[in-house]
Amino acid sequence: MTEKAGFQQNHHQPWPIFWTRAHDARLAGRLLLWRDQNDRVCSEGVYGMPDHKKFGDDRVFSQIHVTRPERLSGAWTSITSNWCSGKNYYHWLLDGLSRLCVRDLLPEKPGILVPAGMGNFAKETLELLGLDS
C-alpha cells in the first residue's frame, strides 16, 4: 500500500515493531504523546517524523497542564498519535492498528487508549477485532 500511494513513504519502511514497559508514563495533549519522567518523548508519535527538526511544530511542546492528570491503573497501550487520529483511513490501518500486533504477546493484556472523535471506519474496525469495549 505504501508503494502504491506514491508518497515515497516506502523508502523508509518497514518500521520496526517494538513495545516498552514504562511505569508512571505520562501521556500529554490530545495526541497522548508519551513522555517519561525526564520529559523525553517517544519520537514516532511526534509531528514531523522522521524529520527531527520539526519537533517544535507539535502543539504538545507549548501546552500547559492546568488540570490534574487522570491516573489509570493496570496496563495500557495507546494507538493515538498525530498520524493515527482515526480520521485518516490509510494511517489508521498502517500506523494505528499495526500497534496492536504485539498485544497478544504481552505478559498482561493492556487496555487500549484510542483517539477521541474517531471516524466510523475506525470504530467499525475495532468492533470487527472485538476491541470496541
JSON list of C-alpha atoms in Angstrom, two decimals:
[
{"chain": "A", "resi": 1, "resn": "MET", "atom": "CA", "xyz": [0.00, 0.00, 0.00]},
{"chain": "A", "resi": 2, "resn": "THR", "atom": "CA", "xyz": [2.75, 2.46, 0.85]},
{"chain": "A", "resi": 3, "resn": "GLU", "atom": "CA", "xyz": [4.40, 1.98, -2.54]},
{"chain": "A", "resi": 4, "resn": "LYS", "atom": "CA", "xyz": [1.13, 2.35, -4.48]},
{"chain": "A", "resi": 5, "resn": "ALA", "atom": "CA", "xyz": [0.19, 5.52, -2.56]},
{"chain": "A", "resi": 6, "resn": "GLY", "atom": "CA", "xyz": [3.06, 7.34, -4.27]},
{"chain": "A", "resi": 7, "resn": "PHE", "atom": "CA", "xyz": [4.11, 9.42, -1.25]},
{"chain": "A", "resi": 8, "resn": "GLN", "atom": "CA", "xyz": [7.56, 7.76, -1.18]},
{"chain": "A", "resi": 9, "resn": "GLN", "atom": "CA", "xyz": [6.94, 6.55, 2.39]},
{"chain": "A", "resi": 10, "resn": "ASN", "atom": "CA", "xyz": [8.06, 3.10, 1.32]},
{"chain": "A", "resi": 11, "resn": "HIS", "atom": "CA", "xyz": [11.64, 4.46, 1.13]},
{"chain": "A", "resi": 12, "resn": "HIS", "atom": "CA", "xyz": [11.91, 4.38, 4.93]},
{"chain": "A", "resi": 13, "resn": "GLN", "atom": "CA", "xyz": [9.85, 1.24, 5.54]},
{"chain": "A", "resi": 14, "resn": "PRO", "atom": "CA", "xyz": [9.35, -1.18, 7.13]},
{"chain": "A", "resi": 15, "resn": "TRP", "atom": "CA", "xyz": [9.17, 0.41, 10.57]},
{"chain": "A", "resi": 16, "resn": "PRO", "atom": "CA", "xyz": [10.49, -1.81, 13.33]},
{"chain": "A", "resi": 17, "resn": "ILE", "atom": "CA", "xyz": [7.89, -3.07, 15.77]},
{"chain": "A", "resi": 18, "resn": "PHE", "atom": "CA", "xyz": [8.76, -2.56, 19.40]},
{"chain": "A", "resi": 19, "resn": "TRP", "atom": "CA", "xyz": [6.97, -2.19, 22.69]},
{"chain": "A", "resi": 20, "resn": "THR", "atom": "CA", "xyz": [8.27, -0.92, 26.00]},
{"chain": "A", "resi": 21, "resn": "ARG", "atom": "CA", "xyz": [7.05, -1.07, 29.56]},
{"chain": "A", "resi": 22, "resn": "ALA", "atom": "CA", "xyz": [7.09, 2.33, 31.23]},
{"chain": "A", "resi": 23, "resn": "HIS", "atom": "CA", "xyz": [5.99, 2.71, 34.83]},
{"chain": "A", "resi": 24, "resn": "ASP", "atom": "CA", "xyz": [4.33, 6.05, 35.57]},
{"chain": "A", "resi": 25, "resn": "ALA", "atom": "CA", "xyz": [4.33, 7.11, 31.92]},
{"chain": "A", "resi": 26, "resn": "ARG", "atom": "CA", "xyz": [2.68, 10.42, 31.13]},
{"chain": "A", "resi": 27, "resn": "LEU", "atom": "CA", "xyz": [0.58, 10.84, 28.00]},
{"chain": "A", "resi": 28, "resn": "ALA", "atom": "CA", "xyz": [0.29, 14.53, 27.17]},
{"chain": "A", "resi": 29, "resn": "GLY", "atom": "CA", "xyz": [-2.01, 16.53, 24.93]},
{"chain": "A", "resi": 30, "resn": "ARG", "atom": "CA", "xyz": [-4.84, 15.47, 22.68]},
{"chain": "A", "resi": 31, "resn": "LEU", "atom": "CA", "xyz": [-2.49, 13.11, 20.83]},
{"chain": "A", "resi": 32, "resn": "LEU", "atom": "CA", "xyz": [-1.44, 11.36, 24.05]},
{"chain": "A", "resi": 33, "resn": "LEU", "atom": "CA", "xyz": [2.26, 11.86, 23.34]},
{"chain": "A", "resi": 34, "resn": "TRP", "atom": "CA", "xyz": [4.30, 9.57, 25.58]},
{"chain": "A", "resi": 35, "resn": "ARG", "atom": "CA", "xyz": [6.68, 11.44, 27.88]},
{"chain": "A", "resi": 36, "resn": "ASP", "atom": "CA", "xyz": [8.89, 9.98, 30.56]},
{"chain": "A", "resi": 37, "resn": "GLN", "atom": "CA", "xyz": [9.91, 11.42, 33.94]},
{"chain": "A", "resi": 38, "resn": "ASN", "atom": "CA", "xyz": [12.75, 13.37, 32.26]},
{"chain": "A", "resi": 39, "resn": "ASP", "atom": "CA", "xyz": [10.38, 14.90, 29.67]},
{"chain": "A", "resi": 40, "resn": "ARG", "atom": "CA", "xyz": [11.81, 12.80, 26.85]},
{"chain": "A", "resi": 41, "resn": "VAL", "atom": "CA", "xyz": [9.27, 11.88, 24.18]},
{"chain": "A", "resi": 42, "resn": "CYS", "atom": "CA", "xyz": [8.68, 8.80, 22.07]},
{"chain": "A", "resi": 43, "resn": "SER", "atom": "CA", "xyz": [9.65, 10.39, 18.78]},
{"chain": "A", "resi": 44, "resn": "GLU", "atom": "CA", "xyz": [7.49, 8.24, 16.48]},
{"chain": "A", "resi": 45, "resn": "GLY", "atom": "CA", "xyz": [4.37, 9.97, 17.78]},
{"chain": "A", "resi": 46, "resn": "VAL", "atom": "CA", "xyz": [5.66, 13.49, 17.26]},
{"chain": "A", "resi": 47, "resn": "TYR", "atom": "CA", "xyz": [4.54, 15.58, 14.30]},
{"chain": "A", "resi": 48, "resn": "GLY", "atom": "CA", "xyz": [7.16, 15.80, 11.58]},
{"chain": "A", "resi": 49, "resn": "MET", "atom": "CA", "xyz": [8.73, 12.38, 11.94]},
{"chain": "A", "resi": 50, "resn": "PRO", "atom": "CA", "xyz": [11.14, 11.29, 10.64]},
{"chain": "A", "resi": 51, "resn": "ASP", "atom": "CA", "xyz": [12.34, 14.90, 10.28]},
{"chain": "A", "resi": 52, "resn": "HIS", "atom": "CA", "xyz": [13.51, 15.56, 13.87]},
{"chain": "A", "resi": 53, "resn": "LYS", "atom": "CA", "xyz": [13.85, 19.30, 13.21]},
{"chain": "A", "resi": 54, "resn": "LYS", "atom": "CA", "xyz": [10.06, 19.67, 13.32]},
{"chain": "A", "resi": 55, "resn": "PHE", "atom": "CA", "xyz": [9.56, 18.62, 16.96]},
{"chain": "A", "resi": 56, "resn": "GLY", "atom": "CA", "xyz": [8.73, 22.21, 17.87]},
{"chain": "A", "resi": 57, "resn": "ASP", "atom": "CA", "xyz": [5.78, 22.16, 15.46]},
{"chain": "A", "resi": 58, "resn": "ASP", "atom": "CA", "xyz": [3.89, 19.75, 17.72]},
{"chain": "A", "resi": 59, "resn": "ARG", "atom": "CA", "xyz": [1.48, 21.63, 19.98]},
{"chain": "A", "resi": 60, "resn": "VAL", "atom": "CA", "xyz": [2.27, 19.36, 22.91]},
{"chain": "A", "resi": 61, "resn": "PHE", "atom": "CA", "xyz": [5.51, 21.31, 23.48]},
{"chain": "A", "resi": 62, "resn": "SER", "atom": "CA", "xyz": [3.63, 24.53, 24.15]},
{"chain": "A", "resi": 63, "resn": "GLN", "atom": "CA", "xyz": [0.85, 23.11, 26.32]},
{"chain": "A", "resi": 64, "resn": "ILE", "atom": "CA", "xyz": [0.49, 23.96, 29.95]},
{"chain": "A", "resi": 65, "resn": "HIS", "atom": "CA", "xyz": [-1.23, 21.38, 32.11]},
{"chain": "A", "resi": 66, "resn": "VAL", "atom": "CA", "xyz": [-3.91, 23.14, 34.12]},
{"chain": "A", "resi": 67, "resn": "THR", "atom": "CA", "xyz": [-5.93, 20.13, 35.19]},
{"chain": "A", "resi": 68, "resn": "ARG", "atom": "CA", "xyz": [-4.97, 17.19, 37.33]},
{"chain": "A", "resi": 69, "resn": "PRO", "atom": "CA", "xyz": [-3.80, 14.24, 35.29]},
{"chain": "A", "resi": 70, "resn": "GLU", "atom": "CA", "xyz": [-6.06, 11.22, 35.19]},
{"chain": "A", "resi": 71, "resn": "ARG", "atom": "CA", "xyz": [-4.46, 8.11, 36.67]},
{"chain": "A", "resi": 72, "resn": "LEU", "atom": "CA", "xyz": [-5.19, 4.80, 35.01]},
{"chain": "A", "resi": 73, "resn": "SER", "atom": "CA", "xyz": [-4.47, 1.64, 36.94]},
{"chain": "A", "resi": 74, "resn": "GLY", "atom": "CA", "xyz": [-3.27, -1.51, 35.25]},
{"chain": "A", "resi": 75, "resn": "ALA", "atom": "CA", "xyz": [-1.58, -1.89, 31.90]},
{"chain": "A", "resi": 76, "resn": "TRP", "atom": "CA", "xyz": [-2.48, 0.36, 28.97]},
{"chain": "A", "resi": 77, "resn": "THR", "atom": "CA", "xyz": [-1.27, 0.88, 25.44]},
{"chain": "A", "resi": 78, "resn": "SER", "atom": "CA", "xyz": [-2.11, 3.67, 23.03]},
{"chain": "A", "resi": 79, "resn": "ILE", "atom": "CA", "xyz": [-2.87, 3.72, 19.32]},
{"chain": "A", "resi": 80, "resn": "THR", "atom": "CA", "xyz": [-3.14, 7.51, 19.30]},
{"chain": "A", "resi": 81, "resn": "SER", "atom": "CA", "xyz": [-0.65, 9.84, 17.65]},
{"chain": "A", "resi": 82, "resn": "ASN", "atom": "CA", "xyz": [-0.58, 12.68, 15.16]},
{"chain": "A", "resi": 83, "resn": "TRP", "atom": "CA", "xyz": [-0.88, 10.21, 12.30]},
{"chain": "A", "resi": 84, "resn": "CYS", "atom": "CA", "xyz": [-3.48, 7.93, 13.90]},
{"chain": "A", "resi": 85, "resn": "SER", "atom": "CA", "xyz": [-6.38, 10.22, 14.70]},
{"chain": "A", "resi": 86, "resn": "GLY", "atom": "CA", "xyz": [-8.90, 7.71, 13.45]},
{"chain": "A", "resi": 87, "resn": "LYS", "atom": "CA", "xyz": [-9.93, 10.14, 10.71]},
{"chain": "A", "resi": 88, "resn": "ASN", "atom": "CA", "xyz": [-7.40, 9.13, 8.05]},
{"chain": "A", "resi": 89, "resn": "TYR", "atom": "CA", "xyz": [-8.08, 5.62, 6.76]},
{"chain": "A", "resi": 90, "resn": "TYR", "atom": "CA", "xyz": [-4.55, 4.99, 5.47]},
{"chain": "A", "resi": 91, "resn": "HIS", "atom": "CA", "xyz": [-2.79, 5.98, 8.69]},
{"chain": "A", "resi": 92, "resn": "TRP", "atom": "CA", "xyz": [-5.42, 4.27, 10.82]},
{"chain": "A", "resi": 93, "resn": "LEU", "atom": "CA", "xyz": [-4.71, 0.93, 9.12]},
{"chain": "A", "resi": 94, "resn": "LEU", "atom": "CA", "xyz": [-0.95, 1.18, 8.70]},
{"chain": "A", "resi": 95, "resn": "ASP", "atom": "CA", "xyz": [0.12, 3.27, 11.70]},
{"chain": "A", "resi": 96, "resn": "GLY", "atom": "CA", "xyz": [-2.65, 2.83, 14.26]},
{"chain": "A", "resi": 97, "resn": "LEU", "atom": "CA", "xyz": [-3.91, -0.73, 14.12]},
{"chain": "A", "resi": 98, "resn": "SER", "atom": "CA", "xyz": [-0.43, -2.10, 13.46]},
{"chain": "A", "resi": 99, "resn": "ARG", "atom": "CA", "xyz": [0.44, -1.06, 17.03]},
{"chain": "A", "resi": 100, "resn": "LEU", "atom": "CA", "xyz": [-1.83, -3.83, 18.25]},
{"chain": "A", "resi": 101, "resn": "CYS", "atom": "CA", "xyz": [0.11, -6.67, 16.57]},
{"chain": "A", "resi": 102, "resn": "VAL", "atom": "CA", "xyz": [2.16, -7.30, 19.74]},
{"chain": "A", "resi": 103, "resn": "ARG", "atom": "CA", "xyz": [-0.79, -7.13, 22.14]},
{"chain": "A", "resi": 104, "resn": "ASP", "atom": "CA", "xyz": [-1.24, -10.92, 22.36]},
{"chain": "A", "resi": 105, "resn": "LEU", "atom": "CA", "xyz": [2.46, -11.35, 23.15]},
{"chain": "A", "resi": 106, "resn": "LEU", "atom": "CA", "xyz": [2.42, -9.04, 26.19]},
{"chain": "A", "resi": 107, "resn": "PRO", "atom": "CA", "xyz": [2.53, -10.53, 29.68]},
{"chain": "A", "resi": 108, "resn": "GLU", "atom": "CA", "xyz": [-0.61, -8.64, 30.68]},
{"chain": "A", "resi": 109, "resn": "LYS", "atom": "CA", "xyz": [-3.44, -7.70, 28.32]},
{"chain": "A", "resi": 110, "resn": "PRO", "atom": "CA", "xyz": [-3.46, -3.91, 28.29]},
{"chain": "A", "resi": 111, "resn": "GLY", "atom": "CA", "xyz": [-6.43, -1.65, 27.85]},
{"chain": "A", "resi": 112, "resn": "ILE", "atom": "CA", "xyz": [-6.24, 0.37, 24.64]},
{"chain": "A", "resi": 113, "resn": "LEU", "atom": "CA", "xyz": [-6.34, 4.15, 24.53]},
{"chain": "A", "resi": 114, "resn": "VAL", "atom": "CA", "xyz": [-7.91, 5.31, 21.27]},
{"chain": "A", "resi": 115, "resn": "PRO", "atom": "CA", "xyz": [-8.21, 8.75, 19.65]},
{"chain": "A", "resi": 116, "resn": "ALA", "atom": "CA", "xyz": [-11.13, 10.94, 20.61]},
{"chain": "A", "resi": 117, "resn": "GLY", "atom": "CA", "xyz": [-13.57, 11.65, 17.80]},
{"chain": "A", "resi": 118, "resn": "MET", "atom": "CA", "xyz": [-12.62, 8.68, 15.62]},
{"chain": "A", "resi": 119, "resn": "GLY", "atom": "CA", "xyz": [-14.30, 8.22, 12.26]},
{"chain": "A", "resi": 120, "resn": "ASN", "atom": "CA", "xyz": [-16.90, 5.48, 11.80]},
{"chain": "A", "resi": 121, "resn": "PHE", "atom": "CA", "xyz": [-14.46, 3.27, 9.89]},
{"chain": "A", "resi": 122, "resn": "ALA", "atom": "CA", "xyz": [-12.09, 3.33, 12.89]},
{"chain": "A", "resi": 123, "resn": "LYS", "atom": "CA", "xyz": [-14.89, 2.38, 15.28]},
{"chain": "A", "resi": 124, "resn": "GLU", "atom": "CA", "xyz": [-16.01, -0.38, 12.93]},
{"chain": "A", "resi": 125, "resn": "THR", "atom": "CA", "xyz": [-12.52, -1.91, 12.69]},
{"chain": "A", "resi": 126, "resn": "LEU", "atom": "CA", "xyz": [-12.28, -2.02, 16.50]},
{"chain": "A", "resi": 127, "resn": "GLU", "atom": "CA", "xyz": [-15.69, -3.72, 16.58]},
{"chain": "A", "resi": 128, "resn": "LEU", "atom": "CA", "xyz": [-14.57, -6.27, 13.97]},
{"chain": "A", "resi": 129, "resn": "LEU", "atom": "CA", "xyz": [-11.49, -7.00, 16.08]},
{"chain": "A", "resi": 130, "resn": "GLY", "atom": "CA", "xyz": [-13.64, -7.40, 19.22]},
{"chain": "A", "resi": 131, "resn": "LEU", "atom": "CA", "xyz": [-11.94, -4.39, 20.85]},
{"chain": "A", "resi": 132, "resn": "ASP", "atom": "CA", "xyz": [-14.82, -1.91, 20.87]},
{"chain": "A", "resi": 133, "resn": "SER", "atom": "CA", "xyz": [-15.33, -2.12, 24.64]}
]
